PDB file of C-alpha atoms in Angstrom:
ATOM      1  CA  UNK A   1      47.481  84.736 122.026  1.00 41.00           C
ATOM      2  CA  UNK A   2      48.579  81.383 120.932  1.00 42.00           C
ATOM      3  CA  UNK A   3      48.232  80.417 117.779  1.00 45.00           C
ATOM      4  CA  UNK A   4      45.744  77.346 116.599  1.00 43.00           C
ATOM      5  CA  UNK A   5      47.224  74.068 116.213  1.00 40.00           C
ATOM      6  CA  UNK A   6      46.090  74.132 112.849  1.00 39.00           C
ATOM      7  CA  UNK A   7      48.159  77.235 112.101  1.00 36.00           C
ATOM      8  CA  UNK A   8      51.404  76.185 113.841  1.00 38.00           C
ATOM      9  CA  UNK A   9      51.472  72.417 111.672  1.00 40.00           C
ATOM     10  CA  UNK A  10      50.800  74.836 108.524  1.00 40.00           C
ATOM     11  CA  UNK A  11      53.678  76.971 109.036  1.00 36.00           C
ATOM     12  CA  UNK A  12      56.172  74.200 109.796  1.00 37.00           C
ATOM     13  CA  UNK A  13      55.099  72.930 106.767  1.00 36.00           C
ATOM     14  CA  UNK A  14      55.861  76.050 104.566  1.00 36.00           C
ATOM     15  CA  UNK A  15      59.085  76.322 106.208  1.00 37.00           C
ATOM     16  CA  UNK A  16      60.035  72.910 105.125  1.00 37.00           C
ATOM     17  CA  UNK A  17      59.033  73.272 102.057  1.00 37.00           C
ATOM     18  CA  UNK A  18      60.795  75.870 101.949  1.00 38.00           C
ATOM     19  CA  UNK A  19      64.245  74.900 102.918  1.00 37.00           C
ATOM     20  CA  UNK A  20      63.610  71.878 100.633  1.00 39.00           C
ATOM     21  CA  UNK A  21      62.818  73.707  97.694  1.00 40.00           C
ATOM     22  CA  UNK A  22      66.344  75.558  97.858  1.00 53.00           C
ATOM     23  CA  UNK A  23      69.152  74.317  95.546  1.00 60.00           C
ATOM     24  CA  UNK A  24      70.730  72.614  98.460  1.00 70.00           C
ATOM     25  CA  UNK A  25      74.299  73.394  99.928  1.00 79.00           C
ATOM     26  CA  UNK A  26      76.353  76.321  98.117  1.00 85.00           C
ATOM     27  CA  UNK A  27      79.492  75.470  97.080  1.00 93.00           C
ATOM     28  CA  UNK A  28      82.811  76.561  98.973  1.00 95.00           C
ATOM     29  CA  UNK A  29      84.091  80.136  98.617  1.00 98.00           C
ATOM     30  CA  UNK A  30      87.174  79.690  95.723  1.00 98.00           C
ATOM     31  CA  UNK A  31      90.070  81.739  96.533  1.00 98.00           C
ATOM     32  CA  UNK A  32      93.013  82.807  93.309  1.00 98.00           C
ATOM     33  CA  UNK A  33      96.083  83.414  95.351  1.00 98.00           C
ATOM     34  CA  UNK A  34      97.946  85.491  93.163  1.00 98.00           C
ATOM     35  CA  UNK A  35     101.869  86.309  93.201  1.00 98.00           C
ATOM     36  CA  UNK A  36     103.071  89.123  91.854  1.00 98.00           C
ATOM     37  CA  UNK A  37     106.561  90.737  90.127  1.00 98.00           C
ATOM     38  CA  UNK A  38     108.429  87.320  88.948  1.00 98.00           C
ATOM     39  CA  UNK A  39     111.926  88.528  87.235  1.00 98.00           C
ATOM     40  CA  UNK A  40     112.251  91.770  89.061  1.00 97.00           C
ATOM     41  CA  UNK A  41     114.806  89.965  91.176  1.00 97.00           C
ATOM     42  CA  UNK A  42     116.067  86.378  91.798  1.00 98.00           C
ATOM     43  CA  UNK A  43     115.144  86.315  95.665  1.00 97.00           C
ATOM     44  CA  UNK A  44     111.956  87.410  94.103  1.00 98.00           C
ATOM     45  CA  UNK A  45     111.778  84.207  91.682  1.00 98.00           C
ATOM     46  CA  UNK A  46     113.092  81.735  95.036  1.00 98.00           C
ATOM     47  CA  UNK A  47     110.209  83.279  97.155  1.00 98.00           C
ATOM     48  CA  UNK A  48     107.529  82.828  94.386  1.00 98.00           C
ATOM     49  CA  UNK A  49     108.812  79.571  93.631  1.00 98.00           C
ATOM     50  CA  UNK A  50     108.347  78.524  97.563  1.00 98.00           C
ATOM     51  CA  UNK A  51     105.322  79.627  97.770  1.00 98.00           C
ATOM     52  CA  UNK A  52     103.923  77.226  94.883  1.00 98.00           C
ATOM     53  CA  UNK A  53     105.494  74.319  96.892  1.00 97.00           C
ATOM     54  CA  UNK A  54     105.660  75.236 100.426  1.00 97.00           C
ATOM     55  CA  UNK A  55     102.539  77.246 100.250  1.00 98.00           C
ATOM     56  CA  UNK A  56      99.044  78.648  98.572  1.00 98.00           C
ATOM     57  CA  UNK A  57     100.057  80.872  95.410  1.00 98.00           C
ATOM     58  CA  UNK A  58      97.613  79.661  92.413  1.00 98.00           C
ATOM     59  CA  UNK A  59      98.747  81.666  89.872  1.00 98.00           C
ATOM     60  CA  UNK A  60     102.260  83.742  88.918  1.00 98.00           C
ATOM     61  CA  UNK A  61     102.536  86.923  87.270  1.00 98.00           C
ATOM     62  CA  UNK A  62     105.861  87.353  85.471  1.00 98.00           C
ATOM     63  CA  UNK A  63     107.390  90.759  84.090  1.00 98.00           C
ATOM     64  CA  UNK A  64     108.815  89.857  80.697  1.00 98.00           C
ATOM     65  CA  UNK A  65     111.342  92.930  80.070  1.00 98.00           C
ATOM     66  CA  UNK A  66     112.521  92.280  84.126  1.00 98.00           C
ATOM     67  CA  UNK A  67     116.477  91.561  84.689  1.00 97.00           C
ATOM     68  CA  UNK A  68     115.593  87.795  86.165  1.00 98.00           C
ATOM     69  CA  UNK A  69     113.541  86.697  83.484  1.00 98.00           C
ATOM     70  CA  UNK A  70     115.387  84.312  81.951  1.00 98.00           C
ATOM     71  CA  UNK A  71     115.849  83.032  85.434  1.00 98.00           C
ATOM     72  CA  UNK A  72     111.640  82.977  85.803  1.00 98.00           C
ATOM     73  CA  UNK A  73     111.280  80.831  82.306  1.00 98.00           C
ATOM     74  CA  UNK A  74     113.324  78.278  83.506  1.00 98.00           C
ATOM     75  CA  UNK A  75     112.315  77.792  87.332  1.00 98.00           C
ATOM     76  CA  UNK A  76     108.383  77.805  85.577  1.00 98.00           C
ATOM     77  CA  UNK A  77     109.352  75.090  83.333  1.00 98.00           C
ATOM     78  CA  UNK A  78     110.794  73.121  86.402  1.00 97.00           C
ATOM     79  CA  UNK A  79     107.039  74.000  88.074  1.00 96.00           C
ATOM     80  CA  UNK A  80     104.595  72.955  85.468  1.00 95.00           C
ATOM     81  CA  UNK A  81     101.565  73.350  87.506  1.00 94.00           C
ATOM     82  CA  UNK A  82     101.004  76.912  88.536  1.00 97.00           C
ATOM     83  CA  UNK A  83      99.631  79.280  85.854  1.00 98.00           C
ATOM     84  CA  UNK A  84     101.079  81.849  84.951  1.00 98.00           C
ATOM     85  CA  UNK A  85      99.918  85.397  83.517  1.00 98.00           C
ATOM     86  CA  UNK A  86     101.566  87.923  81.409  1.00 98.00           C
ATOM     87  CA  UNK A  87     102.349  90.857  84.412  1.00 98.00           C
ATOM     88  CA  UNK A  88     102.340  93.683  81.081  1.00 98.00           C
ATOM     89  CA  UNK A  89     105.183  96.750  82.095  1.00 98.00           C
ATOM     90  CA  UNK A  90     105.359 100.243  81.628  1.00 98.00           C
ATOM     91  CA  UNK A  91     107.564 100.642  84.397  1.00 97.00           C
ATOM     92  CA  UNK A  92     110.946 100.197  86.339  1.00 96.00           C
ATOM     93  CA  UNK A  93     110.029 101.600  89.856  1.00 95.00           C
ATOM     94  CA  UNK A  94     113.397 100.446  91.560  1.00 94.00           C
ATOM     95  CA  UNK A  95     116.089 102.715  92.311  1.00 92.00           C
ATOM     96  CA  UNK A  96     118.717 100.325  92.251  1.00 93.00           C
ATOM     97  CA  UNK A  97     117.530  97.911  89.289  1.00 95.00           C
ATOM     98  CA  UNK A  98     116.023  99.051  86.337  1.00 96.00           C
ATOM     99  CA  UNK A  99     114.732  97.367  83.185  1.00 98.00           C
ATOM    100  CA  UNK A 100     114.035  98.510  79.573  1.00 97.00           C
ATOM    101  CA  UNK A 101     110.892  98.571  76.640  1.00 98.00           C
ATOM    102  CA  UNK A 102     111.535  95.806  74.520  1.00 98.00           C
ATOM    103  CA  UNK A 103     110.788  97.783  71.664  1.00 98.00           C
ATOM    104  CA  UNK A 104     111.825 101.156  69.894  1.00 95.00           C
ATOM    105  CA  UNK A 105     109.405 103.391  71.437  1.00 95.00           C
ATOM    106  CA  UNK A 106     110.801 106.425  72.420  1.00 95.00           C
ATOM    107  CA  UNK A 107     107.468 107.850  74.092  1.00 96.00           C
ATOM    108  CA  UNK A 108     107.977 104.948  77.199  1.00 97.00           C
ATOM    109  CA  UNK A 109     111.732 105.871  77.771  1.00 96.00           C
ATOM    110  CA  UNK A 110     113.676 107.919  80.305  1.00 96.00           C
ATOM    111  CA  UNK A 111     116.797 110.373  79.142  1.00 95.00           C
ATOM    112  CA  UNK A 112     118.741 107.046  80.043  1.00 96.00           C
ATOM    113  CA  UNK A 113     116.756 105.039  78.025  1.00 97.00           C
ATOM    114  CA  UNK A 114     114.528 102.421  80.962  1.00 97.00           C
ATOM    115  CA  UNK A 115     111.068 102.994  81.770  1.00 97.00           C
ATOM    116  CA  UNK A 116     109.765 105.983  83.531  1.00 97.00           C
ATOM    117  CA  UNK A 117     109.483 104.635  87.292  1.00 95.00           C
ATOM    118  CA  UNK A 118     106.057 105.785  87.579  1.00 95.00           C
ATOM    119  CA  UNK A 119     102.473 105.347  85.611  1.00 95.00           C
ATOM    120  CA  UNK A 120     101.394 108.956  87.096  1.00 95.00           C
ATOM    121  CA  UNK A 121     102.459 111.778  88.661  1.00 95.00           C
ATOM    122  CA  UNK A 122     104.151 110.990  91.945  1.00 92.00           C
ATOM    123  CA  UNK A 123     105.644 113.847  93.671  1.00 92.00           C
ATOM    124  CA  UNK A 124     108.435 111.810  94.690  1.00 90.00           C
ATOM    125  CA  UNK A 125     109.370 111.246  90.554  1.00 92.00           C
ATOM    126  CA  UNK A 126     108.690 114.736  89.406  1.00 94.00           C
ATOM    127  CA  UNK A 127     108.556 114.839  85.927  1.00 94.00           C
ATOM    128  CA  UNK A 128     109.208 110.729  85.827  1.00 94.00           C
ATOM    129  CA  UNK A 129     105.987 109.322  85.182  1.00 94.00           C
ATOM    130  CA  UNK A 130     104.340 107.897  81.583  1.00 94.00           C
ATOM    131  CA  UNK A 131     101.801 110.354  82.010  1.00 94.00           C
ATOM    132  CA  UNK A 132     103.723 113.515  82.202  1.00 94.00           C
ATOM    133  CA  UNK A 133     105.772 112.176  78.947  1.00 92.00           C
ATOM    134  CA  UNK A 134     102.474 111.127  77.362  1.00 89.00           C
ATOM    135  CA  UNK A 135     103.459 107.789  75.999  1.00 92.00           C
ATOM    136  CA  UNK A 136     101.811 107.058  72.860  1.00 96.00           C
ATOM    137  CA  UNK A 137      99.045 104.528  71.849  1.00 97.00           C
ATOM    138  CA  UNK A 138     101.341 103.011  69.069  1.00 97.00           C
ATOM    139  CA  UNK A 139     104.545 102.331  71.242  1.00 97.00           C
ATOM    140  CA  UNK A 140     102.423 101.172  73.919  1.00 98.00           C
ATOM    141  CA  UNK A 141     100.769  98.627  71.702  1.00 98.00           C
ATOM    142  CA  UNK A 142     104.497  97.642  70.179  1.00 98.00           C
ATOM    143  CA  UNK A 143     105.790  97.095  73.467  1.00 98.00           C
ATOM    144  CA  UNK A 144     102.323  95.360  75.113  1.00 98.00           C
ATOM    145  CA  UNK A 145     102.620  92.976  71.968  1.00 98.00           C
ATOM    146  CA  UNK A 146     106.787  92.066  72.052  1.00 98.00           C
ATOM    147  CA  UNK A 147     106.215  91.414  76.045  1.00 98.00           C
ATOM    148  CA  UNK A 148     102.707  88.881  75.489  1.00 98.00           C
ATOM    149  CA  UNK A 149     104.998  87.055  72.451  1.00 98.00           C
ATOM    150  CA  UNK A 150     108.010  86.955  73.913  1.00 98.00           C
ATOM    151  CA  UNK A 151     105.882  85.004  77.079  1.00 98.00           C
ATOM    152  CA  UNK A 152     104.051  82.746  74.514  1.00 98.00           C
ATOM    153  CA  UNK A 153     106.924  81.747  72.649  1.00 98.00           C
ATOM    154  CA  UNK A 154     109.024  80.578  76.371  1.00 98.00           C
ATOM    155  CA  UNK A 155     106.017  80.152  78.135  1.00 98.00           C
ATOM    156  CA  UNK A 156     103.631  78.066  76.133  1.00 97.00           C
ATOM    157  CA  UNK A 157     101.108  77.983  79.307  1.00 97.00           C
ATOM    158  CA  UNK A 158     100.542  81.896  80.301  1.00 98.00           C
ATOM    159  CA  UNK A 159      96.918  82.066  80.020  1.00 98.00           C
ATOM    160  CA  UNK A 160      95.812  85.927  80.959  1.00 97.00           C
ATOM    161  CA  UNK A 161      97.583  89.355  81.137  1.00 98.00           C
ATOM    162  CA  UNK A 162      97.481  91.866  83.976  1.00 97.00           C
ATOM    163  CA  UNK A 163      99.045  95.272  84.560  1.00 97.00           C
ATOM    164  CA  UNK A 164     102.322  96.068  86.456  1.00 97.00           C
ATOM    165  CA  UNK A 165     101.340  99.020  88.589  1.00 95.00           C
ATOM    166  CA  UNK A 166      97.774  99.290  86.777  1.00 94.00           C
ATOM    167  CA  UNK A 167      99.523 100.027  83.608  1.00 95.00           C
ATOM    168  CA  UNK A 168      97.208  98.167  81.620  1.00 95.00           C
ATOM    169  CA  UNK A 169      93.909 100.444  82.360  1.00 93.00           C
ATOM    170  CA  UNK A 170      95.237 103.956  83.132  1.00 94.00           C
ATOM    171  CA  UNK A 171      93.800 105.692  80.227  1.00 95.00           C
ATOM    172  CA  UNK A 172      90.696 104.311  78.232  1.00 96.00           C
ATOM    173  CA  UNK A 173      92.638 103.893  75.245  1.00 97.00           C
ATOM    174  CA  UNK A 174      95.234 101.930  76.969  1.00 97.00           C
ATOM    175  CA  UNK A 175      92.913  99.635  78.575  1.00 96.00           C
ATOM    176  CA  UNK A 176      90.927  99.504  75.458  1.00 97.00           C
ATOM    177  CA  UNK A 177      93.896  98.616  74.131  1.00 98.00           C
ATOM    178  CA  UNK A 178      95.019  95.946  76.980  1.00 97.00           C
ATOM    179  CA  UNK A 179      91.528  94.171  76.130  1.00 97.00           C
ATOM    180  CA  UNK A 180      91.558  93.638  72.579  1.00 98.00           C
ATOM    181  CA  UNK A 181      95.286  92.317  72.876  1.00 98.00           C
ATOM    182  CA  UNK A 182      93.930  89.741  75.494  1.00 97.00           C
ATOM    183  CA  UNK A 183      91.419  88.775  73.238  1.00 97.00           C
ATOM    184  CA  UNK A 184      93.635  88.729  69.917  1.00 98.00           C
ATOM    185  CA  UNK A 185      95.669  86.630  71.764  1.00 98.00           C
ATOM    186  CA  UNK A 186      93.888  83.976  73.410  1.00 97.00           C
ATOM    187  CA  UNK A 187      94.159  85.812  77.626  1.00 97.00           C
ATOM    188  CA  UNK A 188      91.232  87.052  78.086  1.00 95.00           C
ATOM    189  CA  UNK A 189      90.471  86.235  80.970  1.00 94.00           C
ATOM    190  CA  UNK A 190      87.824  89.186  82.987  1.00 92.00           C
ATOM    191  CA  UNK A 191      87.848  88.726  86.246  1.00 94.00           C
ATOM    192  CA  UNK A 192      85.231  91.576  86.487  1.00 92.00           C
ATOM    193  CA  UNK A 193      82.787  89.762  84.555  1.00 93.00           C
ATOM    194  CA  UNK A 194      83.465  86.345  86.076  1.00 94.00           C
ATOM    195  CA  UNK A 195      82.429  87.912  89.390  1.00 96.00           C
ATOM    196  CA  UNK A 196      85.913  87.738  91.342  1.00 97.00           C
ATOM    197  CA  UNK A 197      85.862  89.776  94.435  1.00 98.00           C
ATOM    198  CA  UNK A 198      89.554  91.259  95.433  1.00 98.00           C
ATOM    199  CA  UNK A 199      90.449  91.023  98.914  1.00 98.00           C
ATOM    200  CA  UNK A 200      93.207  91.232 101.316  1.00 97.00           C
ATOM    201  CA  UNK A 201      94.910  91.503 104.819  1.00 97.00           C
ATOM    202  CA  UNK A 202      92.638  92.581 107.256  1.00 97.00           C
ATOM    203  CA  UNK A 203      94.322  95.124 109.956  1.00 95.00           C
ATOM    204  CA  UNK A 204      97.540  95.759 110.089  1.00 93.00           C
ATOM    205  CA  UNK A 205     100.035  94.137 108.018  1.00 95.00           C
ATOM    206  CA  UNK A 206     103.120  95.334 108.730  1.00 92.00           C
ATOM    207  CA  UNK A 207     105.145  92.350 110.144  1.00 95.00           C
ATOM    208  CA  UNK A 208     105.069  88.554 109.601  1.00 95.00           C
ATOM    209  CA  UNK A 209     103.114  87.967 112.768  1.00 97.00           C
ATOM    210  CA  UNK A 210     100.543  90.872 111.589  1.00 97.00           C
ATOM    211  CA  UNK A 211     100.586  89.357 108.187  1.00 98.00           C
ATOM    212  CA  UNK A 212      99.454  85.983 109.398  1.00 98.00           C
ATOM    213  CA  UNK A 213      96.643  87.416 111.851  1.00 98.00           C
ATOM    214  CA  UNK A 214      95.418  89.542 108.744  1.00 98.00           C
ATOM    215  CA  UNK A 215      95.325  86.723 106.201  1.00 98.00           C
ATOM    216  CA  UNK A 216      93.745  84.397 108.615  1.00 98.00           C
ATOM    217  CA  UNK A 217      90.910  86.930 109.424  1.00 98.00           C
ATOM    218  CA  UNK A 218      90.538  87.785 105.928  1.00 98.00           C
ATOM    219  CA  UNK A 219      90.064  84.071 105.039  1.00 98.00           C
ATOM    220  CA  UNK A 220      87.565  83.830 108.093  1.00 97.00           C
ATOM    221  CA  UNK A 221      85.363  86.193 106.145  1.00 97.00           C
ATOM    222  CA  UNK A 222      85.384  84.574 102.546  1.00 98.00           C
ATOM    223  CA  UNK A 223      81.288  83.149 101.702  1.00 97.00           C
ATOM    224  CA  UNK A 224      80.572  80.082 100.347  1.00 97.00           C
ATOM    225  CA  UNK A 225      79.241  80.260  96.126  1.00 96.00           C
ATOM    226  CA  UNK A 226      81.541  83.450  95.742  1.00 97.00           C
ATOM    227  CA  UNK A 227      85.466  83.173  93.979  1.00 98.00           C
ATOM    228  CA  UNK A 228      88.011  86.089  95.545  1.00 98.00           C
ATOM    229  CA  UNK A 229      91.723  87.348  94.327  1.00 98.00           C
ATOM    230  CA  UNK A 230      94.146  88.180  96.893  1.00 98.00           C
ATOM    231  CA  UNK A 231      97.471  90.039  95.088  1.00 98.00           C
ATOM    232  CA  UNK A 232     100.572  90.676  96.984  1.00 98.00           C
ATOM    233  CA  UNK A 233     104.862  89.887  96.480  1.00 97.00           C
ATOM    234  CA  UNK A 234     106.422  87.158  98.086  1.00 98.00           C
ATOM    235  CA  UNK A 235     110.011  88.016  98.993  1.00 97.00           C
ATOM    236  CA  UNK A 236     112.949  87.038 100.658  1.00 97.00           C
ATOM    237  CA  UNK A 237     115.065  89.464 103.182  1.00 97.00           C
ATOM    238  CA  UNK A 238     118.461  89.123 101.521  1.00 96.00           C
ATOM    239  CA  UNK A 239     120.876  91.154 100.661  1.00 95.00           C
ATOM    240  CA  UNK A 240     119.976  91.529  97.202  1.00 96.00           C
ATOM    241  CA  UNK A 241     116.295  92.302  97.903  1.00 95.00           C
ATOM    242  CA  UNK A 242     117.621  94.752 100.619  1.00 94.00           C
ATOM    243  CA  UNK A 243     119.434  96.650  98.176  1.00 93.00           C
ATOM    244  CA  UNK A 244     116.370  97.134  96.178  1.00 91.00           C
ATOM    245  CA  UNK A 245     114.457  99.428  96.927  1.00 83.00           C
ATOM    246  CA  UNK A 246     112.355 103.089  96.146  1.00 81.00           C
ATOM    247  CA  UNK A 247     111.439 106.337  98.143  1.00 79.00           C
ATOM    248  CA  UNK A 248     108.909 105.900 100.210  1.00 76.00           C
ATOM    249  CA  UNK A 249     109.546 101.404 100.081  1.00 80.00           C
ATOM    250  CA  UNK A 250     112.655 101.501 102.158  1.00 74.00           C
ATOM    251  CA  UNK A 251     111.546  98.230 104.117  1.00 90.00           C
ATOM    252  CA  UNK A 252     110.998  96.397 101.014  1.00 93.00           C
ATOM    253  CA  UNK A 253     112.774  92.654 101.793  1.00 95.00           C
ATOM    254  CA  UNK A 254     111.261  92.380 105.520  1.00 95.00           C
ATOM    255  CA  UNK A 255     107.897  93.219 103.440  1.00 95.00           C
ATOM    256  CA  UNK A 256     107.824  91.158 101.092  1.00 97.00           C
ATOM    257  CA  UNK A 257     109.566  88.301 103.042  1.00 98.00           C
ATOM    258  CA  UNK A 258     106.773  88.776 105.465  1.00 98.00           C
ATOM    259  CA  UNK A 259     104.550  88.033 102.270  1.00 98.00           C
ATOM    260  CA  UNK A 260     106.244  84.608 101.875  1.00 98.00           C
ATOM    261  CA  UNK A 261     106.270  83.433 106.024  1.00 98.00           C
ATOM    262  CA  UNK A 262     102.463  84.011 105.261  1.00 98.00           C
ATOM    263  CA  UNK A 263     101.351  82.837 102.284  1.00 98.00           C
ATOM    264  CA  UNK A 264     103.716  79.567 103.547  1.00 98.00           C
ATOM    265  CA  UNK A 265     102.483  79.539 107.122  1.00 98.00           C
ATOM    266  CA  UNK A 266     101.021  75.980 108.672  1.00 98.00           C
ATOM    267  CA  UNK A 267      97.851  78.059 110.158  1.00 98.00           C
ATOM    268  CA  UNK A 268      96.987  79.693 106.736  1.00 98.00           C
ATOM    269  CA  UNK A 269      97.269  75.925 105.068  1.00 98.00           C
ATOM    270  CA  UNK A 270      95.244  74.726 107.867  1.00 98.00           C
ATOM    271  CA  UNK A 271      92.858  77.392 108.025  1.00 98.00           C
ATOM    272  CA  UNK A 272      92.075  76.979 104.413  1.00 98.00           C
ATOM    273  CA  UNK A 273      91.752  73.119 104.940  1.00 97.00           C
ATOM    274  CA  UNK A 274      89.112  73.441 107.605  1.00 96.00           C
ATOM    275  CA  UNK A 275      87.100  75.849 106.200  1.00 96.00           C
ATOM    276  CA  UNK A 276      87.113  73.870 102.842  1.00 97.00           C
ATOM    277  CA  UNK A 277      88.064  76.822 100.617  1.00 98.00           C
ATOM    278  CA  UNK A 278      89.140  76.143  97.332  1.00 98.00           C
ATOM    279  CA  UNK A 279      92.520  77.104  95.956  1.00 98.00           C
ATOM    280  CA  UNK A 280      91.464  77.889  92.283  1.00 98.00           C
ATOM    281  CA  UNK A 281      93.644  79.588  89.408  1.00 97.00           C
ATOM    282  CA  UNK A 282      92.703  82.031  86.027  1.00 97.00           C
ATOM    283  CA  UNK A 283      93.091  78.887  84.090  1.00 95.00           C
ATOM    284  CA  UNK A 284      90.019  77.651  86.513  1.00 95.00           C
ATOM    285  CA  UNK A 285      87.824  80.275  85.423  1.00 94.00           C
ATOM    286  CA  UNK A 286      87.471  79.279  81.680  1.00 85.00           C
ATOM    287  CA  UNK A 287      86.146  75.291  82.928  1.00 74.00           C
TER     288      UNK A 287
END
């Protein structure tokens, strides 16, 4: 049955209406392109570095007790535009490099006197994890505070803290902990509460090549009005990087310098071009 004229020039109507009455175009999907592990190593630092200048990486996230640190302060002074975030450790996961607590706090140390490799039990570490030595609340908080100071004072900028293997949040306390500090000291920045939406690789992400195809598909997907995080460590296959390395992370410089041939690539620049997403950092979040 068709329907009356009447009826038909009504509905149009609505429908316009309709689609006039909405708040118009939303705005492009924002994307915080976050690099992880600065001062862990210097090929580490070069590939982090490159990927500011070369590439899409927003925002840095620099371990303060780390062997290359000094190295990190002064290639981030040299790069005044990224931000930069306080990566908080509880850790030294490398077999071949290890780092220290800042502080006196017995609770976070191994018989040899660096951090525990692992946050929790990992059968690979028996017995080598913070958990199974139950680090404290009070030396965690002594050591959380030297390593968000120690940034401050060489890194005016850092404007947030995160957690080096999630060891900011893996007890209540501890995150309890991680958020007051944030607060106390001007970094707290939620992403939870600001609505950011992790993502990553989509597929396989072995290789480069896989990488690429993953990062691409993954941008393909991003919606316009929403803001999303991707996390991962830009590297550089050199012999230092090759040298570092942990059971079970053998691979570790072709991953990570797959990480950098990606996040550097002309088809992820382009892709992000065409599609109009906007690189956005922390910093972005407060305006």
């Amino acid at each position: 049955m068709r329907c009356p004229a009447w009826f038909a020039s009504g509905l149009v109507l609505v429908m316009t209406l309709a689609a006039c009455s909405d708040d118009g175009p939303k705005p492009p999907p924002r994307l915080i392109v976050r690099g992880d592990d600065m001062g862990f190593s210097h090929s580490g630092n070069q590939a982090l570095v490159k990927c500011v200048k070369e590439g899409i990486v927003t925002s840095i996230e620099v371990i303060v007790p780390s062997p290359w640190f000094p190295e990190a302060v002064t290639l981030l002074a040299e790069n005044p535009g990224v931000d930069v975030g306080v990566h908080l450790a509880l850790t030294s996961e490398w077999d071949n490099v290890k780092w220290r607590p800042m502080t006196d706090a017995p609770s976070l140390r191994d018989e040899n006197g660096y951090f525990f490799p692992m946050v929790r039990p990992n059968r690979k570490y028996p017995g080598r994890s913070i958990v199974e030595h139950e680090g404290t609340i009070a030396d965690i908080e002594k050591e959380f505070r030297a390593q968000i100071e120690t940034a401050k004072r060489l890194i005016p900028r850092v404007s947030h803290v995160s957690g080096h293997m999630g060891c900011d949040g893996f007890r209540d306390d501890v995150q309890a902990l991680t958020r007051k500090l944030a607060s106390e000291y001007g970094l707290d920045i939620d992403l939870k509460e600001r609505g950011v939406i992790g993502v990553g690789y989509k597929g396989e992400h072995r290789t480069s090549e896989q990488k690429v195809e993953g990062f691409l598909k993954m941008l393909e997907s991003l919606e316009p009005g929403k803001t999303y995080m991707t996390v991962d460590h830009p590297g550089l296959d050199s012999p230092e990087l090759r040298a570092i390395h942990h059971v079970g992370y053998e691979d570790v410089a072709e991953d990570r310098q797959g990480v950098t041939d990606c996040w550097t690539h002309p088809r992820v620049r382009e892709m992000i071009r065409s599609r109009g997403i906007k690189l956005v950092s922390y910093s972005d979040l407060k305006r």
